[in-house]
PDB file of C-alpha atoms in Angstrom:
ATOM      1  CA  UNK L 227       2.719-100.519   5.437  1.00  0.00           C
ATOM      2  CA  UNK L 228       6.380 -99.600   5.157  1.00  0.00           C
ATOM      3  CA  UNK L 229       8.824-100.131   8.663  1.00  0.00           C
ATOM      4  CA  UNK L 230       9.046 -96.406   8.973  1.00  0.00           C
ATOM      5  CA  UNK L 231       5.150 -96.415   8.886  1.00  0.00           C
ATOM      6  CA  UNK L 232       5.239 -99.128  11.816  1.00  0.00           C
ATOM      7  CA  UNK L 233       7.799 -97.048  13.692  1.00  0.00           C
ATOM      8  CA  UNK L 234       5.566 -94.065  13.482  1.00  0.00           C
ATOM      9  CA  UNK L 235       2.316 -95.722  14.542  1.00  0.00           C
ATOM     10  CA  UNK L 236       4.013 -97.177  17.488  1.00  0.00           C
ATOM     11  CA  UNK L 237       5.382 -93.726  19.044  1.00  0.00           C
ATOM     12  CA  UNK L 238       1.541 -92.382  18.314  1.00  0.00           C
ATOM     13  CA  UNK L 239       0.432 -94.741  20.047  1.00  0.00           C
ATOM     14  CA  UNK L 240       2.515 -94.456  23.235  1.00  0.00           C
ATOM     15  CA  UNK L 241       1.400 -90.108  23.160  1.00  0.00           C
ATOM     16  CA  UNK L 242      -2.519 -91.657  22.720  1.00  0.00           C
ATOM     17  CA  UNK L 243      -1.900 -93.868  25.632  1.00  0.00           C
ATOM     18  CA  UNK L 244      -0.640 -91.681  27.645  1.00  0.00           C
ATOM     19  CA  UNK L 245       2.806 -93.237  28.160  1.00  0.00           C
ATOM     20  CA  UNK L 246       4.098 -90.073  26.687  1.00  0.00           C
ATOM     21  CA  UNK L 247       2.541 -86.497  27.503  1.00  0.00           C
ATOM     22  CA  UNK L 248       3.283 -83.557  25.867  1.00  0.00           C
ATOM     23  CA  UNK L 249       6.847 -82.251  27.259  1.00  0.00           C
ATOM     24  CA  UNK L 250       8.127 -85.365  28.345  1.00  0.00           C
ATOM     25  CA  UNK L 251      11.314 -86.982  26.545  1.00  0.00           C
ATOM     26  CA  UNK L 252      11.575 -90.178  24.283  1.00  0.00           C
ATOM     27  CA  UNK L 253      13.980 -92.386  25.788  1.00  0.00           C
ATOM     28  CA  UNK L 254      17.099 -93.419  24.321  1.00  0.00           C
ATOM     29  CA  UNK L 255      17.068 -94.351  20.470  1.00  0.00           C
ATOM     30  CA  UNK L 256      18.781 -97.707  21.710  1.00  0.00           C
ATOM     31  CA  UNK L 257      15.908 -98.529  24.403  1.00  0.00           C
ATOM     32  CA  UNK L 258      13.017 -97.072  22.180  1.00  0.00           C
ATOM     33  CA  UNK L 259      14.123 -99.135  19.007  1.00  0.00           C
ATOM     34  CA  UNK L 260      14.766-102.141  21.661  1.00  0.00           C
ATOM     35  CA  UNK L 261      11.258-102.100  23.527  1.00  0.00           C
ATOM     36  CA  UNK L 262       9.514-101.749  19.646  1.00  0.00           C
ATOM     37  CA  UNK L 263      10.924-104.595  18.457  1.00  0.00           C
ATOM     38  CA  UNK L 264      12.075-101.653  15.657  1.00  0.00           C
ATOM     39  CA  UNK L 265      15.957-101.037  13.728  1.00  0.00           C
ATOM     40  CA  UNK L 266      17.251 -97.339  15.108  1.00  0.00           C
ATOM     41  CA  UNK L 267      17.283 -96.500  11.146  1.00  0.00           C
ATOM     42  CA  UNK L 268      13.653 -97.044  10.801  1.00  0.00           C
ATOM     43  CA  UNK L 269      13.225 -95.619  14.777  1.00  0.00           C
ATOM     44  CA  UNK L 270      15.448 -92.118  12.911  1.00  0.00           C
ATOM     45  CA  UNK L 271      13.068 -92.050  10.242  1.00  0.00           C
ATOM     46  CA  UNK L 272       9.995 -92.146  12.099  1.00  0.00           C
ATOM     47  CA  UNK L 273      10.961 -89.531  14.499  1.00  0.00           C
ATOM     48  CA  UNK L 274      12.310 -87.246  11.562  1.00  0.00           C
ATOM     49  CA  UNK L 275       8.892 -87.599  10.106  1.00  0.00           C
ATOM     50  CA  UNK L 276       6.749 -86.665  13.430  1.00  0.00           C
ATOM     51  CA  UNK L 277       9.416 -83.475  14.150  1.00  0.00           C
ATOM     52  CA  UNK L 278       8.513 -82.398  10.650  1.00  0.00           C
ATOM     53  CA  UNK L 279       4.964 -82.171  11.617  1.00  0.00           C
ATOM     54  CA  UNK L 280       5.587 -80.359  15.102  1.00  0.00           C
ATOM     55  CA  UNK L 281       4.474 -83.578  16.637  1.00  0.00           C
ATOM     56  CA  UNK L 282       8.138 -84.335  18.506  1.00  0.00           C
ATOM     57  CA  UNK L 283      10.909 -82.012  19.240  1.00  0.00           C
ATOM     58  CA  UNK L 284      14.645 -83.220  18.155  1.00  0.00           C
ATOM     59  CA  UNK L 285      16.971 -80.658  20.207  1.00  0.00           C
ATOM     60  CA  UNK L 286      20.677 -81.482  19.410  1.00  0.00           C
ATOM     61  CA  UNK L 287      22.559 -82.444  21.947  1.00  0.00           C
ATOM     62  CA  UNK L 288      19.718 -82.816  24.199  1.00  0.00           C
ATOM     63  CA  UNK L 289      17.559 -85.216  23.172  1.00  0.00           C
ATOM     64  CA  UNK L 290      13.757 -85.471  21.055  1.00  0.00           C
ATOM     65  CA  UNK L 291      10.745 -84.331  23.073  1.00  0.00           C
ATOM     66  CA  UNK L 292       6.840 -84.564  22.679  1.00  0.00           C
ATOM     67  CA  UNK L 293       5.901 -80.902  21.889  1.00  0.00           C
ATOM     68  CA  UNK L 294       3.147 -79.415  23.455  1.00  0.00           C
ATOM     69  CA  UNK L 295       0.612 -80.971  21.467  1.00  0.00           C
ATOM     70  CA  UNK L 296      -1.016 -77.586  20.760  1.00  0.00           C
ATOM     71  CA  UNK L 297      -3.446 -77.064  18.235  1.00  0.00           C
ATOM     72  CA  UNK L 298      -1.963 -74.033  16.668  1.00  0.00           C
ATOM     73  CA  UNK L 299       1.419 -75.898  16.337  1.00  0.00           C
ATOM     74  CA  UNK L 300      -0.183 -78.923  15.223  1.00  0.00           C
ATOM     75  CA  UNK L 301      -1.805 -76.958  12.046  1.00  0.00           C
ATOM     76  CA  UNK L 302       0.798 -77.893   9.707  1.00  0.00           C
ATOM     77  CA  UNK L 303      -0.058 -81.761  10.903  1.00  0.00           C
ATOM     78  CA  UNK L 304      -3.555 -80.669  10.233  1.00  0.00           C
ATOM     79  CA  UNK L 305      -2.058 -79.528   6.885  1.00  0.00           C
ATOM     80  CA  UNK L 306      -1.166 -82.860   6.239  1.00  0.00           C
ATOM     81  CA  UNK L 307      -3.866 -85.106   6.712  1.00  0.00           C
ATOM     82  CA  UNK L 308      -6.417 -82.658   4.717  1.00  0.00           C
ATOM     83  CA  UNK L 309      -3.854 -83.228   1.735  1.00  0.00           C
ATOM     84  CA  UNK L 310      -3.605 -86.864   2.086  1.00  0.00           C
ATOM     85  CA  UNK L 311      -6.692 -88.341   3.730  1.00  0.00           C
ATOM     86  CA  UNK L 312      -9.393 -85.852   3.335  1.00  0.00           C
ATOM     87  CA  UNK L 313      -8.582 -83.878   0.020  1.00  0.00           C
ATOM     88  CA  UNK L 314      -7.557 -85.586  -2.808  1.00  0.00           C
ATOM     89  CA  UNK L 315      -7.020 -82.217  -4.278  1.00  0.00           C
ATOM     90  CA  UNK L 316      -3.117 -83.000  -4.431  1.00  0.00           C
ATOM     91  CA  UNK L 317      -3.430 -85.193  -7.208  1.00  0.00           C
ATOM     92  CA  UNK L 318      -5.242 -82.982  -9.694  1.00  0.00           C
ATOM     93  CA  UNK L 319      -1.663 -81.585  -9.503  1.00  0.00           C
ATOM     94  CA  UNK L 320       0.055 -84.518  -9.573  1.00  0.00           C
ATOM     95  CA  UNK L 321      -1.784 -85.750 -12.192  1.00  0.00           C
ATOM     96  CA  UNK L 322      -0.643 -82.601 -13.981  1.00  0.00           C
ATOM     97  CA  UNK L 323       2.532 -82.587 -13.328  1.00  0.00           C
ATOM     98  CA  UNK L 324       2.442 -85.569 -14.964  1.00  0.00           C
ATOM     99  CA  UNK L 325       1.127 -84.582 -17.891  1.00  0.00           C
ATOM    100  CA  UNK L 326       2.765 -81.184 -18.785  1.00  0.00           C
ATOM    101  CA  UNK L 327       6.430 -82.101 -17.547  1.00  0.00           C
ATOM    102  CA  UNK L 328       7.402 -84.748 -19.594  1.00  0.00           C
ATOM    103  CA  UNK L 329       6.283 -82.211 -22.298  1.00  0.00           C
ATOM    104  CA  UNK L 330       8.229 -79.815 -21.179  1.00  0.00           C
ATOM    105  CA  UNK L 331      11.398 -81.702 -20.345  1.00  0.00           C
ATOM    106  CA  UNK L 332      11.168 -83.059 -23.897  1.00  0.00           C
ATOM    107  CA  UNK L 333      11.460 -79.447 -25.001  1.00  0.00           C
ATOM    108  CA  UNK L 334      14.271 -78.631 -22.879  1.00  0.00           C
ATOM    109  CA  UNK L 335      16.325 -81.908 -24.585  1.00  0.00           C
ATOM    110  CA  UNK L 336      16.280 -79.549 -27.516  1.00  0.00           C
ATOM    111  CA  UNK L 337      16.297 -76.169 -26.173  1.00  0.00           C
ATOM    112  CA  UNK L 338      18.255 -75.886 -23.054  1.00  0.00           C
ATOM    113  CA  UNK L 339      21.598 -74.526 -23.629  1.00  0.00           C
ATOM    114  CA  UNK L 340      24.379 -76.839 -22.698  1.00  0.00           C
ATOM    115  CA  UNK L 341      25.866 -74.440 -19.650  1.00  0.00           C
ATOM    116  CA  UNK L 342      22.486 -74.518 -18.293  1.00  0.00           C
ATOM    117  CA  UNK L 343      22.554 -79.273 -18.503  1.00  0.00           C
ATOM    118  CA  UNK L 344      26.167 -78.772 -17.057  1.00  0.00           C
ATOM    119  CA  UNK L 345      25.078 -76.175 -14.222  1.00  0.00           C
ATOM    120  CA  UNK L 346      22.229 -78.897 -14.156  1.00  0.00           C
ATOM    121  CA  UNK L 347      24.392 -81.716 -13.496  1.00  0.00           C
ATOM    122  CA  UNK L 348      26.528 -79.625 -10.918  1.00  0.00           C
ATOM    123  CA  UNK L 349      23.520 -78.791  -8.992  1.00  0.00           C
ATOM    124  CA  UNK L 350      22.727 -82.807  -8.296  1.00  0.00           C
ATOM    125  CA  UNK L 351      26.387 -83.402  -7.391  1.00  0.00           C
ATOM    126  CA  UNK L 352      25.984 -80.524  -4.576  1.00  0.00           C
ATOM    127  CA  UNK L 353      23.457 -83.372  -2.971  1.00  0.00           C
ATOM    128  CA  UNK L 354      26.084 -85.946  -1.882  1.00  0.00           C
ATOM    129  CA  UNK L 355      26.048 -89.461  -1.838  1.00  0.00           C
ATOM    130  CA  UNK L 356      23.033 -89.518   1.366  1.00  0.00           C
ATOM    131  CA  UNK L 357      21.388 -86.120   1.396  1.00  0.00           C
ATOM    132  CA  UNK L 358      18.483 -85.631   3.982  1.00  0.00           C
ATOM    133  CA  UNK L 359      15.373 -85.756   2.818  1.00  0.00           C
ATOM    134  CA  UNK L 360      14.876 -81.781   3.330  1.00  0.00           C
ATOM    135  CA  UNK L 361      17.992 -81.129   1.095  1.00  0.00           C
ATOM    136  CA  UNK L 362      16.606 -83.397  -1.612  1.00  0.00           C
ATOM    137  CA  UNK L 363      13.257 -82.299  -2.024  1.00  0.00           C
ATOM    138  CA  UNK L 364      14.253 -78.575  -2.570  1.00  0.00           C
ATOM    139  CA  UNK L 365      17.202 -79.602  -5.103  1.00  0.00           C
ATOM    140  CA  UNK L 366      14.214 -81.291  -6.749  1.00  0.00           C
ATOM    141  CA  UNK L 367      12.066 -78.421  -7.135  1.00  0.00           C
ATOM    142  CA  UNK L 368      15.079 -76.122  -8.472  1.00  0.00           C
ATOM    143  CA  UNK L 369      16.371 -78.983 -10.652  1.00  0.00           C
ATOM    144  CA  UNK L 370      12.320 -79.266 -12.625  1.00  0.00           C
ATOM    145  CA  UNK L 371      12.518 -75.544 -12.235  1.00  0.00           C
ATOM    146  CA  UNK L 372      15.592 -74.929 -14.346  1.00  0.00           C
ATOM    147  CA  UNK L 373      14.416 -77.918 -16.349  1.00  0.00           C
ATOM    148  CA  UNK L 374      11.136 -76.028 -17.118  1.00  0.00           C
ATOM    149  CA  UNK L 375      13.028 -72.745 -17.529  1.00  0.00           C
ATOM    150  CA  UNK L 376      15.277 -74.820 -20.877  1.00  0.00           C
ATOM    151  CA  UNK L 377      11.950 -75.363 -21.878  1.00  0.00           C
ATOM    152  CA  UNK L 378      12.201 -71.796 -23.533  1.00  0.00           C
ATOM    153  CA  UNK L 379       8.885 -71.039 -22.846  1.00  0.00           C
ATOM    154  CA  UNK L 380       7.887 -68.464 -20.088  1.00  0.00           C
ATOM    155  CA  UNK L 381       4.384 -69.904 -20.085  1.00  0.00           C
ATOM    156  CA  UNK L 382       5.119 -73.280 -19.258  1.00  0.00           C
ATOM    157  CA  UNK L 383       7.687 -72.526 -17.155  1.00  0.00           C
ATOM    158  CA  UNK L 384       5.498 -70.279 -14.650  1.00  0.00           C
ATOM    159  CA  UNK L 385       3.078 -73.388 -15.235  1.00  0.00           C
ATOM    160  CA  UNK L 386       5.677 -76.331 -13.747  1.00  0.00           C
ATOM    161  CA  UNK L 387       7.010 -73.969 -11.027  1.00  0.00           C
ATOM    162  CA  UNK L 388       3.549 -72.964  -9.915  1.00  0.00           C
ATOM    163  CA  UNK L 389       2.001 -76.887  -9.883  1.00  0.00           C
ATOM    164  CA  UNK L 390       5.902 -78.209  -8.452  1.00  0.00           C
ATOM    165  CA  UNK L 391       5.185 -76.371  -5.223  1.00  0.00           C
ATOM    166  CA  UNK L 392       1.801 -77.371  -4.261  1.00  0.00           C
ATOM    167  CA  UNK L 393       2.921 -81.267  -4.664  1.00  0.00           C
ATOM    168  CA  UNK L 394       6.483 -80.128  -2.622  1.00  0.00           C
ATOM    169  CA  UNK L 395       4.326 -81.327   1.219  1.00  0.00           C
ATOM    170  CA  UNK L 396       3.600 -84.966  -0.983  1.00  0.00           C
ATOM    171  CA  UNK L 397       7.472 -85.141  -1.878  1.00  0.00           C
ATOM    172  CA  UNK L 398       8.650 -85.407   1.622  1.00  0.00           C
ATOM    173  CA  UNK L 399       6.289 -87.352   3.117  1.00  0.00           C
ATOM    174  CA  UNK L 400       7.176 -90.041   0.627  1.00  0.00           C
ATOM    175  CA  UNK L 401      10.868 -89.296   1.083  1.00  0.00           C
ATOM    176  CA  UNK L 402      10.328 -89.389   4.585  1.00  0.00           C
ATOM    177  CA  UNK L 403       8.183 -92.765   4.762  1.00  0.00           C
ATOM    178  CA  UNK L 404       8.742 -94.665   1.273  1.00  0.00           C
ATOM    179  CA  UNK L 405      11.779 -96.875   1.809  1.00  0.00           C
ATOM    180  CA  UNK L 406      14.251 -96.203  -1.303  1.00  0.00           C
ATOM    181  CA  UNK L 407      12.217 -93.003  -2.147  1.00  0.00           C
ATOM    182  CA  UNK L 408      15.545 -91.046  -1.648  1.00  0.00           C
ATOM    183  CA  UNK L 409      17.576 -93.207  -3.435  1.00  0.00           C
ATOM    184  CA  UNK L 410      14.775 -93.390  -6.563  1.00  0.00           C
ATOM    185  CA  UNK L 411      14.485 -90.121  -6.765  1.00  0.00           C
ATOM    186  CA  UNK L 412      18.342 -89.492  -7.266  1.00  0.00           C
ATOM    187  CA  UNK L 413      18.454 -92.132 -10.232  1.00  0.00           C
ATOM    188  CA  UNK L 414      15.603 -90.976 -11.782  1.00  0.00           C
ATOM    189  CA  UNK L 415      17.228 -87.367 -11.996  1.00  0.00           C
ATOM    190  CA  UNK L 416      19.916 -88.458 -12.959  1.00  0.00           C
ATOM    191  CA  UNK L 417      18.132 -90.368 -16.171  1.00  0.00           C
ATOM    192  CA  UNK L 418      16.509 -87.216 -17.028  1.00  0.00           C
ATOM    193  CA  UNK L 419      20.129 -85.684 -17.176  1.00  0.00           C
ATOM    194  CA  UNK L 420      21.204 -87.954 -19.282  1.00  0.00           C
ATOM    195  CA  UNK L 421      18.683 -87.594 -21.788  1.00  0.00           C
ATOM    196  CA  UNK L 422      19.478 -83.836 -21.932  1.00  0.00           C
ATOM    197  CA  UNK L 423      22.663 -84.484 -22.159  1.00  0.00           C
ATOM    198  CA  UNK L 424      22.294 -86.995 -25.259  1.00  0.00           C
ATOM    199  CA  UNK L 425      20.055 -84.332 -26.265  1.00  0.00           C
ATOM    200  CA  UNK L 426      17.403 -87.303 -26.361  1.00  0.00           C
ATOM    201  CA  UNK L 427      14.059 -85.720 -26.337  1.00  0.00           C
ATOM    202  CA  UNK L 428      11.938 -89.009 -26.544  1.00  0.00           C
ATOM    203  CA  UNK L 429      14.290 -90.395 -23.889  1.00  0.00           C
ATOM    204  CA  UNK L 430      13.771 -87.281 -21.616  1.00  0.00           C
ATOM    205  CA  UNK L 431       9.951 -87.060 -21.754  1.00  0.00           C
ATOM    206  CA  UNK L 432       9.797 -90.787 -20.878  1.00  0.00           C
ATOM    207  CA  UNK L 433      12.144 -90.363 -17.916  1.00  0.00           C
ATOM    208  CA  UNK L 434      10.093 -86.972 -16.981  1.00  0.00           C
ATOM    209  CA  UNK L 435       6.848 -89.196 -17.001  1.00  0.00           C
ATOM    210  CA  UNK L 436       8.004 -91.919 -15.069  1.00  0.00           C
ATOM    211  CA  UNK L 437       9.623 -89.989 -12.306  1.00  0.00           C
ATOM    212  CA  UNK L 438       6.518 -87.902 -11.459  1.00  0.00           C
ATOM    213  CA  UNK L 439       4.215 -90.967 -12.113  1.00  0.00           C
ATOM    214  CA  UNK L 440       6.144 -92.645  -9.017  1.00  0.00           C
ATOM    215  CA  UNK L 441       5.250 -89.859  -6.828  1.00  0.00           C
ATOM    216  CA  UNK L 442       1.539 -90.003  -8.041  1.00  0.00           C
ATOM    217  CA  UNK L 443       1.082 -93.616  -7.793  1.00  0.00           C
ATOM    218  CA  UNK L 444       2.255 -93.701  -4.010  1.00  0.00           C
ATOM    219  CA  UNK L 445       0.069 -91.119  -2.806  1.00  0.00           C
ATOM    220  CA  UNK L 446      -3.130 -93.163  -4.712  1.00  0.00           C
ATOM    221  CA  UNK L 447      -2.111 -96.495  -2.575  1.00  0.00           C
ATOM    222  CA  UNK L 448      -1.681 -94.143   0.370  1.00  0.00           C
ATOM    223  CA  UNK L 449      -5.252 -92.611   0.348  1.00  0.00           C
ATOM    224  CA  UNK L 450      -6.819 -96.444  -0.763  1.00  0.00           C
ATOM    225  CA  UNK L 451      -4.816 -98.130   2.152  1.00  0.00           C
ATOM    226  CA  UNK L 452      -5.973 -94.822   4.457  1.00  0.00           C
ATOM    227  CA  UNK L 453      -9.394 -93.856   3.766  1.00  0.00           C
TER     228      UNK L 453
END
């Protein structure tokens, strides 16, 4: 279990305890990360991954809150653990994902016009050095998009984009509770660039492969070590 996950399972705890109802406000990140025996980073991570399932409230300026616990605003939550601990159905698409893209990315090495690998590169330099985890998922699904679209085939493109957003939910949970996922993610793009660039098709269908293969393999150990 990752330090994020720890962080998580504490503040659950304290809402199925009662020590925080619905409404009420966490108290500062200082005190919270202090009584937990938890860093603030992995405290910020935790709470960014419970606001992202309606579960707490971050107002700016103001402070995070315990929403109101509602079922109908705790459906996407619901959402969640059907994909991860219920239905494994997620990683039929992972699985291919895995074994269409590199295909397709090896294509592109050959196909995709070299604009299109320089609007490519352009488009992961518009991410910064520390982008959210929000930010990178979606540059992730337009980067395999375009990647799919140098394919040069339609079919295969419609293909990628249709199985990229049913895994998109599985992407930021593991962004949001995977220490390094961020950071992984980023250098594995940016492999897959350069075997575009090279115009290194073996190169860029390995890359492909082992990128979405990360993503796959975390969700397995998540549903063995949550049954």
């Amino acid at each position: 279990m990752s330090v994020t996950d720890d962080a998580i399972e504490a503040i659950k705890q304290m809402i199925v305890d009662g020590e925080l109802r619905p409404g009420d406000r966490l108290p500062r990140e200082s005190d919270l990360a202090e009584r937990l025996g938890l860093s603030r980073n992995s405290l910020r991570e935790a709470v960014r991954a419970l606001s992202l399932i309606h579960v707490l409230d971050v107002r700016r300026g103001d402070g995070t809150y315990v929403t109101s616990l509602e079922p109908s605003l705790l459906m996407d939550a619901i959402g969640f653990v059907v994909d991860f601990h219920r239905d494994s159905t997620v990683l039929d698409f992972l699985e291919a994902r895995r074994l269409l893209e590199p295909a397709v990315t090896e294509l592109a090495a050959t196909r995709m016009p070299s604009a299109d690998i320089e609007a490519l590169a352009a488009l992961l330099d518009s991410l910064g050095e520390r982008p959210t985890v929000e930010e990178l998922v979606e540059n992730d699904l337009e980067f395999h998009r375009r990647i799919a679209a140098g394919s040069g085939n339609a079919v295969l493109a419609s293909l990628v984009e249709g199985l990229s957003g049913r895994t998109q939910r599985a992407r930021t949970w593991r962004g949001l509770t995977q220490q390094g996922a961020v950071e992984r993610t980023l250098a594995e793009h940016r492999a897959i660039l350069r075997a575009l660039a090279r115009r290194q098709s073996d190169v860029a269908r390995a890359a492909a492969a082992v990128h979405i293969a990360g993503v796959e393999e975390w969700l397995r150990q998540t549903l063995v070590e949550r049954p």
